[in-house]
Amino acid sequence: MNPGGVLFSRTCVLCGARLAADAGEPRLCGSCLAPLMGEIGYCLTLPGEKTPCIAACRYADTAAAVRAFKFSGRREYAPTLAWLMALAYRRRAQGLPPCDAVTWVPVSTLRRISRGYDQSRLLAQETAALLGLPCLSLLRKRRHTGRQSRLEDDAARAANVRGVFSAKKPPEGVRRVLLIDDVVTSGATLREAAAVLKRAGIGAEALCFACARPETAETETDPTGGI
């Protein structure tokens, strides 16, 4: 027995405060969730791309959780981050063409093996379930690339991902997808992925968890050594 709920208590993804043992999603305490609720879901215009990107949060507000999710094996954070993403999409989806499925920007095979998972795939699976849409693997990453956030400018980021993706043939009836990524900085990766999908006859609406503008891009230490 565990009357106090101590052994099975859960903690807030953002601040670590203890939550009730039976707390559901989002795994956030009231103090962290309240300020986010006013800003969840804002639209970005990706340079050179007409399709807007919806961001759930600002990177500065969620940096520690994003770092832990990507680099410290905290894959159990995915449902909370996806809950915020699904809320952001619902807030901004009015007037947009409906999506037939959810897909994601894949990491390379080397990075997935090193980390043990593809963080954007986890987000896509959780978000798709919340939105009641199928989650489909529609993109391949042809080669391993260095981390975008370690490159100095937008031109270097664009060159780093140019030609790196290929598209799979979509199932019958899939014409527009919700394209998921974890963090957007310059938008080069999402633009490239969306362009590849477009050439395959698939329109895309972009959705990321957090936006980090170039001046506030990720600078954290990656335990994988950049993989």
PDB file of C-alpha atoms in Angstrom:
ATOM      1  CA  MET A   1       0.000   0.000   0.000  1.00  0.00           C
ATOM      2  CA  ASN A   2       1.047   3.568  -0.592  1.00  0.00           C
ATOM      3  CA  PRO A   3      -1.435   5.833   1.225  1.00  0.00           C
ATOM      4  CA  GLY A   4       0.563   8.986   0.727  1.00  0.00           C
ATOM      5  CA  GLY A   5       1.214   8.396  -2.959  1.00  0.00           C
ATOM      6  CA  VAL A   6       4.915   9.038  -2.388  1.00  0.00           C
ATOM      7  CA  LEU A   7       6.392   6.099  -4.260  1.00  0.00           C
ATOM      8  CA  PHE A   8       4.212   6.629  -7.299  1.00  0.00           C
ATOM      9  CA  SER A   9       3.972  10.416  -7.309  1.00  0.00           C
ATOM     10  CA  ARG A  10       4.618  12.250 -10.560  1.00  0.00           C
ATOM     11  CA  THR A  11       6.448  15.506 -11.020  1.00  0.00           C
ATOM     12  CA  CYS A  12       5.884  18.542 -13.216  1.00  0.00           C
ATOM     13  CA  VAL A  13       7.793  18.290 -16.490  1.00  0.00           C
ATOM     14  CA  LEU A  14       8.852  21.942 -16.295  1.00  0.00           C
ATOM     15  CA  CYS A  15       9.679  22.617 -12.637  1.00  0.00           C
ATOM     16  CA  GLY A  16       9.786  19.225 -10.925  1.00  0.00           C
ATOM     17  CA  ALA A  17       7.049  20.026  -8.410  1.00  0.00           C
ATOM     18  CA  ARG A  18       5.299  16.956  -7.071  1.00  0.00           C
ATOM     19  CA  LEU A  19       1.919  16.171  -8.596  1.00  0.00           C
ATOM     20  CA  ALA A  20      -0.806  13.913  -7.307  1.00  0.00           C
ATOM     21  CA  ALA A  21      -0.116  10.228  -7.909  1.00  0.00           C
ATOM     22  CA  ASP A  22      -3.216   9.964 -10.097  1.00  0.00           C
ATOM     23  CA  ALA A  23      -2.593  13.186 -12.039  1.00  0.00           C
ATOM     24  CA  GLY A  24      -3.233  12.811 -15.761  1.00  0.00           C
ATOM     25  CA  GLU A  25      -1.996  14.872 -18.672  1.00  0.00           C
ATOM     26  CA  PRO A  26      -0.769  17.479 -18.962  1.00  0.00           C
ATOM     27  CA  ARG A  27       1.974  16.577 -16.515  1.00  0.00           C
ATOM     28  CA  LEU A  28       2.302  20.183 -15.415  1.00  0.00           C
ATOM     29  CA  CYS A  29       1.645  21.921 -12.130  1.00  0.00           C
ATOM     30  CA  GLY A  30      -0.786  24.827 -12.024  1.00  0.00           C
ATOM     31  CA  SER A  31       2.005  27.360 -11.586  1.00  0.00           C
ATOM     32  CA  CYS A  32       3.702  26.261 -14.831  1.00  0.00           C
ATOM     33  CA  LEU A  33       0.573  25.645 -16.873  1.00  0.00           C
ATOM     34  CA  ALA A  34      -1.201  28.932 -16.099  1.00  0.00           C
ATOM     35  CA  PRO A  35       1.308  31.284 -17.788  1.00  0.00           C
ATOM     36  CA  LEU A  36       1.628  28.967 -20.789  1.00  0.00           C
ATOM     37  CA  MET A  37      -2.101  28.868 -21.453  1.00  0.00           C
ATOM     38  CA  GLY A  38      -2.177  32.475 -22.601  1.00  0.00           C
ATOM     39  CA  GLU A  39       0.519  31.942 -25.230  1.00  0.00           C
ATOM     40  CA  ILE A  40       0.032  28.364 -26.452  1.00  0.00           C
ATOM     41  CA  GLY A  41      -0.326  28.356 -30.198  1.00  0.00           C
ATOM     42  CA  TYR A  42       1.229  31.237 -32.094  1.00  0.00           C
ATOM     43  CA  CYS A  43       1.957  31.381 -35.789  1.00  0.00           C
ATOM     44  CA  LEU A  44       5.361  31.862 -37.332  1.00  0.00           C
ATOM     45  CA  THR A  45       6.144  32.772 -40.896  1.00  0.00           C
ATOM     46  CA  LEU A  46       9.023  30.627 -42.070  1.00  0.00           C
ATOM     47  CA  PRO A  47      11.313  32.723 -44.302  1.00  0.00           C
ATOM     48  CA  GLY A  48      10.865  31.746 -47.931  1.00  0.00           C
ATOM     49  CA  GLU A  49       7.842  29.555 -47.188  1.00  0.00           C
ATOM     50  CA  LYS A  50       4.209  30.629 -47.465  1.00  0.00           C
ATOM     51  CA  THR A  51       2.939  27.847 -45.232  1.00  0.00           C
ATOM     52  CA  PRO A  52       2.780  29.075 -41.621  1.00  0.00           C
ATOM     53  CA  CYS A  53       4.166  27.105 -38.722  1.00  0.00           C
ATOM     54  CA  ILE A  54       2.208  26.822 -35.507  1.00  0.00           C
ATOM     55  CA  ALA A  55       4.356  26.706 -32.377  1.00  0.00           C
ATOM     56  CA  ALA A  56       3.007  25.456 -29.070  1.00  0.00           C
ATOM     57  CA  CYS A  57       5.481  27.293 -26.837  1.00  0.00           C
ATOM     58  CA  ARG A  58       8.480  29.551 -26.813  1.00  0.00           C
ATOM     59  CA  TYR A  59      11.759  27.756 -26.342  1.00  0.00           C
ATOM     60  CA  ALA A  60      12.855  30.029 -23.513  1.00  0.00           C
ATOM     61  CA  ASP A  61       9.829  28.942 -21.473  1.00  0.00           C
ATOM     62  CA  THR A  62      10.420  25.210 -21.900  1.00  0.00           C
ATOM     63  CA  ALA A  63      14.147  24.800 -22.595  1.00  0.00           C
ATOM     64  CA  ALA A  64      14.942  22.456 -19.709  1.00  0.00           C
ATOM     65  CA  ALA A  65      12.123  20.083 -20.644  1.00  0.00           C
ATOM     66  CA  VAL A  66      13.124  20.087 -24.315  1.00  0.00           C
ATOM     67  CA  ARG A  67      16.758  19.342 -23.449  1.00  0.00           C
ATOM     68  CA  ALA A  68      15.762  16.497 -21.162  1.00  0.00           C
ATOM     69  CA  PHE A  69      13.372  15.076 -23.752  1.00  0.00           C
ATOM     70  CA  LYS A  70      15.907  15.187 -26.585  1.00  0.00           C
ATOM     71  CA  PHE A  71      19.190  14.460 -24.880  1.00  0.00           C
ATOM     72  CA  SER A  72      18.576  12.805 -21.510  1.00  0.00           C
ATOM     73  CA  GLY A  73      16.283   9.953 -22.442  1.00  0.00           C
ATOM     74  CA  ARG A  74      13.149  11.485 -20.946  1.00  0.00           C
ATOM     75  CA  ARG A  75      10.853  10.075 -23.579  1.00  0.00           C
ATOM     76  CA  GLU A  76       8.062   9.966 -21.002  1.00  0.00           C
ATOM     77  CA  TYR A  77       7.774  13.730 -21.510  1.00  0.00           C
ATOM     78  CA  ALA A  78       6.270  13.163 -24.971  1.00  0.00           C
ATOM     79  CA  PRO A  79       2.601  13.003 -23.853  1.00  0.00           C
ATOM     80  CA  THR A  80       2.868  16.345 -22.042  1.00  0.00           C
ATOM     81  CA  LEU A  81       4.614  18.111 -24.908  1.00  0.00           C
ATOM     82  CA  ALA A  82       2.150  16.615 -27.393  1.00  0.00           C
ATOM     83  CA  TRP A  83      -0.785  17.732 -25.246  1.00  0.00           C
ATOM     84  CA  LEU A  84       0.444  21.307 -25.580  1.00  0.00           C
ATOM     85  CA  MET A  85       0.996  20.840 -29.331  1.00  0.00           C
ATOM     86  CA  ALA A  86      -2.486  19.457 -29.902  1.00  0.00           C
ATOM     87  CA  LEU A  87      -3.971  22.360 -27.961  1.00  0.00           C
ATOM     88  CA  ALA A  88      -1.956  24.831 -30.030  1.00  0.00           C
ATOM     89  CA  TYR A  89      -3.134  23.251 -33.266  1.00  0.00           C
ATOM     90  CA  ARG A  90      -6.773  23.266 -32.199  1.00  0.00           C
ATOM     91  CA  ARG A  91      -6.484  26.937 -31.309  1.00  0.00           C
ATOM     92  CA  ARG A  92      -5.056  27.906 -34.690  1.00  0.00           C
ATOM     93  CA  ALA A  93      -6.541  25.333 -37.085  1.00  0.00           C
ATOM     94  CA  GLN A  94      -9.786  27.215 -37.725  1.00  0.00           C
ATOM     95  CA  GLY A  95      -9.904  28.218 -41.368  1.00  0.00           C
ATOM     96  CA  LEU A  96      -7.007  25.974 -42.370  1.00  0.00           C
ATOM     97  CA  PRO A  97      -7.572  23.067 -44.765  1.00  0.00           C
ATOM     98  CA  PRO A  98      -8.146  19.838 -42.817  1.00  0.00           C
ATOM     99  CA  CYS A  99      -5.273  17.381 -42.500  1.00  0.00           C
ATOM    100  CA  ASP A 100      -5.646  13.718 -43.397  1.00  0.00           C
ATOM    101  CA  ALA A 101      -2.778  12.462 -41.237  1.00  0.00           C
ATOM    102  CA  VAL A 102       0.178  13.411 -39.062  1.00  0.00           C
ATOM    103  CA  THR A 103       3.803  12.843 -40.024  1.00  0.00           C
ATOM    104  CA  TRP A 104       7.136  14.031 -38.665  1.00  0.00           C
ATOM    105  CA  VAL A 105      10.600  15.280 -39.587  1.00  0.00           C
ATOM    106  CA  PRO A 106      12.768  12.197 -38.987  1.00  0.00           C
ATOM    107  CA  VAL A 107      16.210  12.121 -37.428  1.00  0.00           C
ATOM    108  CA  SER A 108      18.991  10.120 -39.067  1.00  0.00           C
ATOM    109  CA  THR A 109      19.422   6.418 -38.348  1.00  0.00           C
ATOM    110  CA  LEU A 110      22.678   7.175 -36.524  1.00  0.00           C
ATOM    111  CA  ARG A 111      21.053   9.725 -34.244  1.00  0.00           C
ATOM    112  CA  ARG A 112      18.048   7.497 -33.559  1.00  0.00           C
ATOM    113  CA  ILE A 113      20.289   4.582 -32.599  1.00  0.00           C
ATOM    114  CA  SER A 114      22.450   6.810 -30.410  1.00  0.00           C
ATOM    115  CA  ARG A 115      19.506   8.404 -28.584  1.00  0.00           C
ATOM    116  CA  GLY A 116      17.392   5.283 -28.581  1.00  0.00           C
ATOM    117  CA  TYR A 117      14.385   7.005 -30.136  1.00  0.00           C
ATOM    118  CA  ASP A 118      13.260   9.661 -32.601  1.00  0.00           C
ATOM    119  CA  GLN A 119      11.839  12.462 -30.478  1.00  0.00           C
ATOM    120  CA  SER A 120       9.750  13.983 -33.277  1.00  0.00           C
ATOM    121  CA  ARG A 121       8.193  10.609 -34.042  1.00  0.00           C
ATOM    122  CA  LEU A 122       7.136  10.291 -30.402  1.00  0.00           C
ATOM    123  CA  LEU A 123       5.572  13.751 -30.542  1.00  0.00           C
ATOM    124  CA  ALA A 124       3.811  12.930 -33.801  1.00  0.00           C
ATOM    125  CA  GLN A 125       2.375   9.677 -32.455  1.00  0.00           C
ATOM    126  CA  GLU A 126       1.059  11.304 -29.309  1.00  0.00           C
ATOM    127  CA  THR A 127      -0.304  14.358 -31.132  1.00  0.00           C
ATOM    128  CA  ALA A 128      -2.007  12.219 -33.778  1.00  0.00           C
ATOM    129  CA  ALA A 129      -3.763  10.198 -31.084  1.00  0.00           C
ATOM    130  CA  LEU A 130      -5.026  13.379 -29.411  1.00  0.00           C
ATOM    131  CA  LEU A 131      -6.285  14.785 -32.718  1.00  0.00           C
ATOM    132  CA  GLY A 132      -7.819  11.515 -33.859  1.00  0.00           C
ATOM    133  CA  LEU A 133      -5.645  11.294 -36.972  1.00  0.00           C
ATOM    134  CA  PRO A 134      -3.466   8.469 -38.341  1.00  0.00           C
ATOM    135  CA  CYS A 135       0.292   8.854 -37.844  1.00  0.00           C
ATOM    136  CA  LEU A 136       2.241   7.994 -40.995  1.00  0.00           C
ATOM    137  CA  SER A 137       5.935   7.758 -41.791  1.00  0.00           C
ATOM    138  CA  LEU A 138       6.175   9.764 -45.014  1.00  0.00           C
ATOM    139  CA  LEU A 139       9.753  11.082 -44.937  1.00  0.00           C
ATOM    140  CA  ARG A 140      13.176   9.425 -44.968  1.00  0.00           C
ATOM    141  CA  LYS A 141      16.407  11.106 -43.959  1.00  0.00           C
ATOM    142  CA  ARG A 142      19.005  10.072 -46.516  1.00  0.00           C
ATOM    143  CA  ARG A 143      22.116  10.948 -44.565  1.00  0.00           C
ATOM    144  CA  HIS A 144      23.280  12.024 -41.148  1.00  0.00           C
ATOM    145  CA  THR A 145      23.735  15.769 -40.654  1.00  0.00           C
ATOM    146  CA  GLY A 146      25.239  17.913 -37.941  1.00  0.00           C
ATOM    147  CA  ARG A 147      22.917  19.668 -35.535  1.00  0.00           C
ATOM    148  CA  GLN A 148      21.254  22.753 -36.971  1.00  0.00           C
ATOM    149  CA  SER A 149      21.591  24.745 -33.756  1.00  0.00           C
ATOM    150  CA  ARG A 150      25.402  24.524 -33.961  1.00  0.00           C
ATOM    151  CA  LEU A 151      25.506  26.317 -37.312  1.00  0.00           C
ATOM    152  CA  GLU A 152      26.153  30.021 -37.375  1.00  0.00           C
ATOM    153  CA  ASP A 153      23.561  31.413 -39.768  1.00  0.00           C
ATOM    154  CA  ASP A 154      20.409  30.657 -41.734  1.00  0.00           C
ATOM    155  CA  ALA A 155      22.321  30.025 -44.972  1.00  0.00           C
ATOM    156  CA  ALA A 156      24.440  27.340 -43.303  1.00  0.00           C
ATOM    157  CA  ARG A 157      21.363  25.719 -41.802  1.00  0.00           C
ATOM    158  CA  ALA A 158      19.631  25.638 -45.171  1.00  0.00           C
ATOM    159  CA  ALA A 159      22.696  24.097 -46.845  1.00  0.00           C
ATOM    160  CA  ASN A 160      22.983  21.491 -44.082  1.00  0.00           C
ATOM    161  CA  VAL A 161      19.546  20.014 -44.831  1.00  0.00           C
ATOM    162  CA  ARG A 162      19.327  20.620 -48.583  1.00  0.00           C
ATOM    163  CA  GLY A 163      18.455  17.369 -50.326  1.00  0.00           C
ATOM    164  CA  VAL A 164      18.568  15.390 -47.097  1.00  0.00           C
ATOM    165  CA  PHE A 165      14.952  14.122 -47.194  1.00  0.00           C
ATOM    166  CA  SER A 166      13.009  11.936 -49.571  1.00  0.00           C
ATOM    167  CA  ALA A 167       9.281  11.266 -49.507  1.00  0.00           C
ATOM    168  CA  LYS A 168       7.479   7.935 -49.422  1.00  0.00           C
ATOM    169  CA  LYS A 169       4.379   7.302 -51.488  1.00  0.00           C
ATOM    170  CA  PRO A 170       1.388   8.366 -49.417  1.00  0.00           C
ATOM    171  CA  PRO A 171      -1.599   6.078 -48.882  1.00  0.00           C
ATOM    172  CA  GLU A 172      -4.656   6.682 -51.031  1.00  0.00           C
ATOM    173  CA  GLY A 173      -6.601   9.716 -49.854  1.00  0.00           C
ATOM    174  CA  VAL A 174      -3.736  11.414 -47.992  1.00  0.00           C
ATOM    175  CA  ARG A 175      -3.393  14.848 -49.575  1.00  0.00           C
ATOM    176  CA  ARG A 176      -2.504  17.091 -46.650  1.00  0.00           C
ATOM    177  CA  VAL A 177      -0.600  16.335 -43.459  1.00  0.00           C
ATOM    178  CA  LEU A 178       0.341  17.932 -40.189  1.00  0.00           C
ATOM    179  CA  LEU A 179       4.152  17.995 -40.209  1.00  0.00           C
ATOM    180  CA  ILE A 180       5.655  17.699 -36.729  1.00  0.00           C
ATOM    181  CA  ASP A 181       9.069  18.761 -35.443  1.00  0.00           C
ATOM    182  CA  ASP A 182      10.307  19.442 -31.945  1.00  0.00           C
ATOM    183  CA  VAL A 183      12.070  22.822 -32.140  1.00  0.00           C
ATOM    184  CA  VAL A 184      12.246  25.329 -34.988  1.00  0.00           C
ATOM    185  CA  THR A 185      15.038  27.897 -35.199  1.00  0.00           C
ATOM    186  CA  SER A 186      15.538  29.279 -38.711  1.00  0.00           C
ATOM    187  CA  GLY A 187      12.857  26.989 -40.143  1.00  0.00           C
ATOM    188  CA  ALA A 188      15.245  25.477 -42.707  1.00  0.00           C
ATOM    189  CA  THR A 189      14.511  21.860 -41.751  1.00  0.00           C
ATOM    190  CA  LEU A 190      10.736  22.274 -41.838  1.00  0.00           C
ATOM    191  CA  ARG A 191      10.923  24.168 -45.139  1.00  0.00           C
ATOM    192  CA  GLU A 192      12.996  21.420 -46.727  1.00  0.00           C
ATOM    193  CA  ALA A 193      10.728  18.662 -45.419  1.00  0.00           C
ATOM    194  CA  ALA A 194       7.588  20.496 -46.549  1.00  0.00           C
ATOM    195  CA  ALA A 195       9.075  21.084 -50.003  1.00  0.00           C
ATOM    196  CA  VAL A 196       9.866  17.375 -50.407  1.00  0.00           C
ATOM    197  CA  LEU A 197       6.327  16.449 -49.400  1.00  0.00           C
ATOM    198  CA  LYS A 198       4.928  19.014 -51.837  1.00  0.00           C
ATOM    199  CA  ARG A 199       6.893  17.476 -54.712  1.00  0.00           C
ATOM    200  CA  ALA A 200       5.307  14.157 -53.764  1.00  0.00           C
ATOM    201  CA  GLY A 201       1.853  15.715 -54.007  1.00  0.00           C
ATOM    202  CA  ILE A 202       1.327  16.194 -50.274  1.00  0.00           C
ATOM    203  CA  GLY A 203       0.487  19.566 -48.767  1.00  0.00           C
ATOM    204  CA  ALA A 204       1.713  20.236 -45.243  1.00  0.00           C
ATOM    205  CA  GLU A 205       0.802  22.345 -42.263  1.00  0.00           C
ATOM    206  CA  ALA A 206       3.782  22.700 -39.919  1.00  0.00           C
ATOM    207  CA  LEU A 207       3.522  22.298 -36.149  1.00  0.00           C
ATOM    208  CA  CYS A 208       6.450  22.404 -33.739  1.00  0.00           C
ATOM    209  CA  PHE A 209       6.626  22.183 -29.987  1.00  0.00           C
ATOM    210  CA  ALA A 210       8.807  25.233 -29.413  1.00  0.00           C
ATOM    211  CA  CYS A 211      10.263  28.109 -31.373  1.00  0.00           C
ATOM    212  CA  ALA A 212      13.831  29.220 -30.779  1.00  0.00           C
ATOM    213  CA  ARG A 213      14.763  32.210 -32.843  1.00  0.00           C
ATOM    214  CA  PRO A 214      18.377  32.213 -34.079  1.00  0.00           C
ATOM    215  CA  GLU A 215      19.461  34.537 -31.312  1.00  0.00           C
ATOM    216  CA  THR A 216      18.005  32.138 -28.690  1.00  0.00           C
ATOM    217  CA  ALA A 217      18.745  28.854 -30.424  1.00  0.00           C
ATOM    218  CA  GLU A 218      19.750  25.712 -28.558  1.00  0.00           C
ATOM    219  CA  THR A 219      23.193  25.905 -27.009  1.00  0.00           C
ATOM    220  CA  GLU A 220      22.914  23.017 -24.581  1.00  0.00           C
ATOM    221  CA  THR A 221      25.418  20.208 -24.299  1.00  0.00           C
ATOM    222  CA  ASP A 222      24.354  17.073 -26.151  1.00  0.00           C
ATOM    223  CA  PRO A 223      25.540  13.932 -24.300  1.00  0.00           C
ATOM    224  CA  THR A 224      25.722  12.101 -27.631  1.00  0.00           C
ATOM    225  CA  GLY A 225      28.502  14.410 -28.765  1.00  0.00           C
ATOM    226  CA  GLY A 226      26.388  16.003 -31.483  1.00  0.00           C
ATOM    227  CA  ILE A 227      24.786  12.803 -32.765  1.00  0.00           C
TER     228      ILE A 227
END
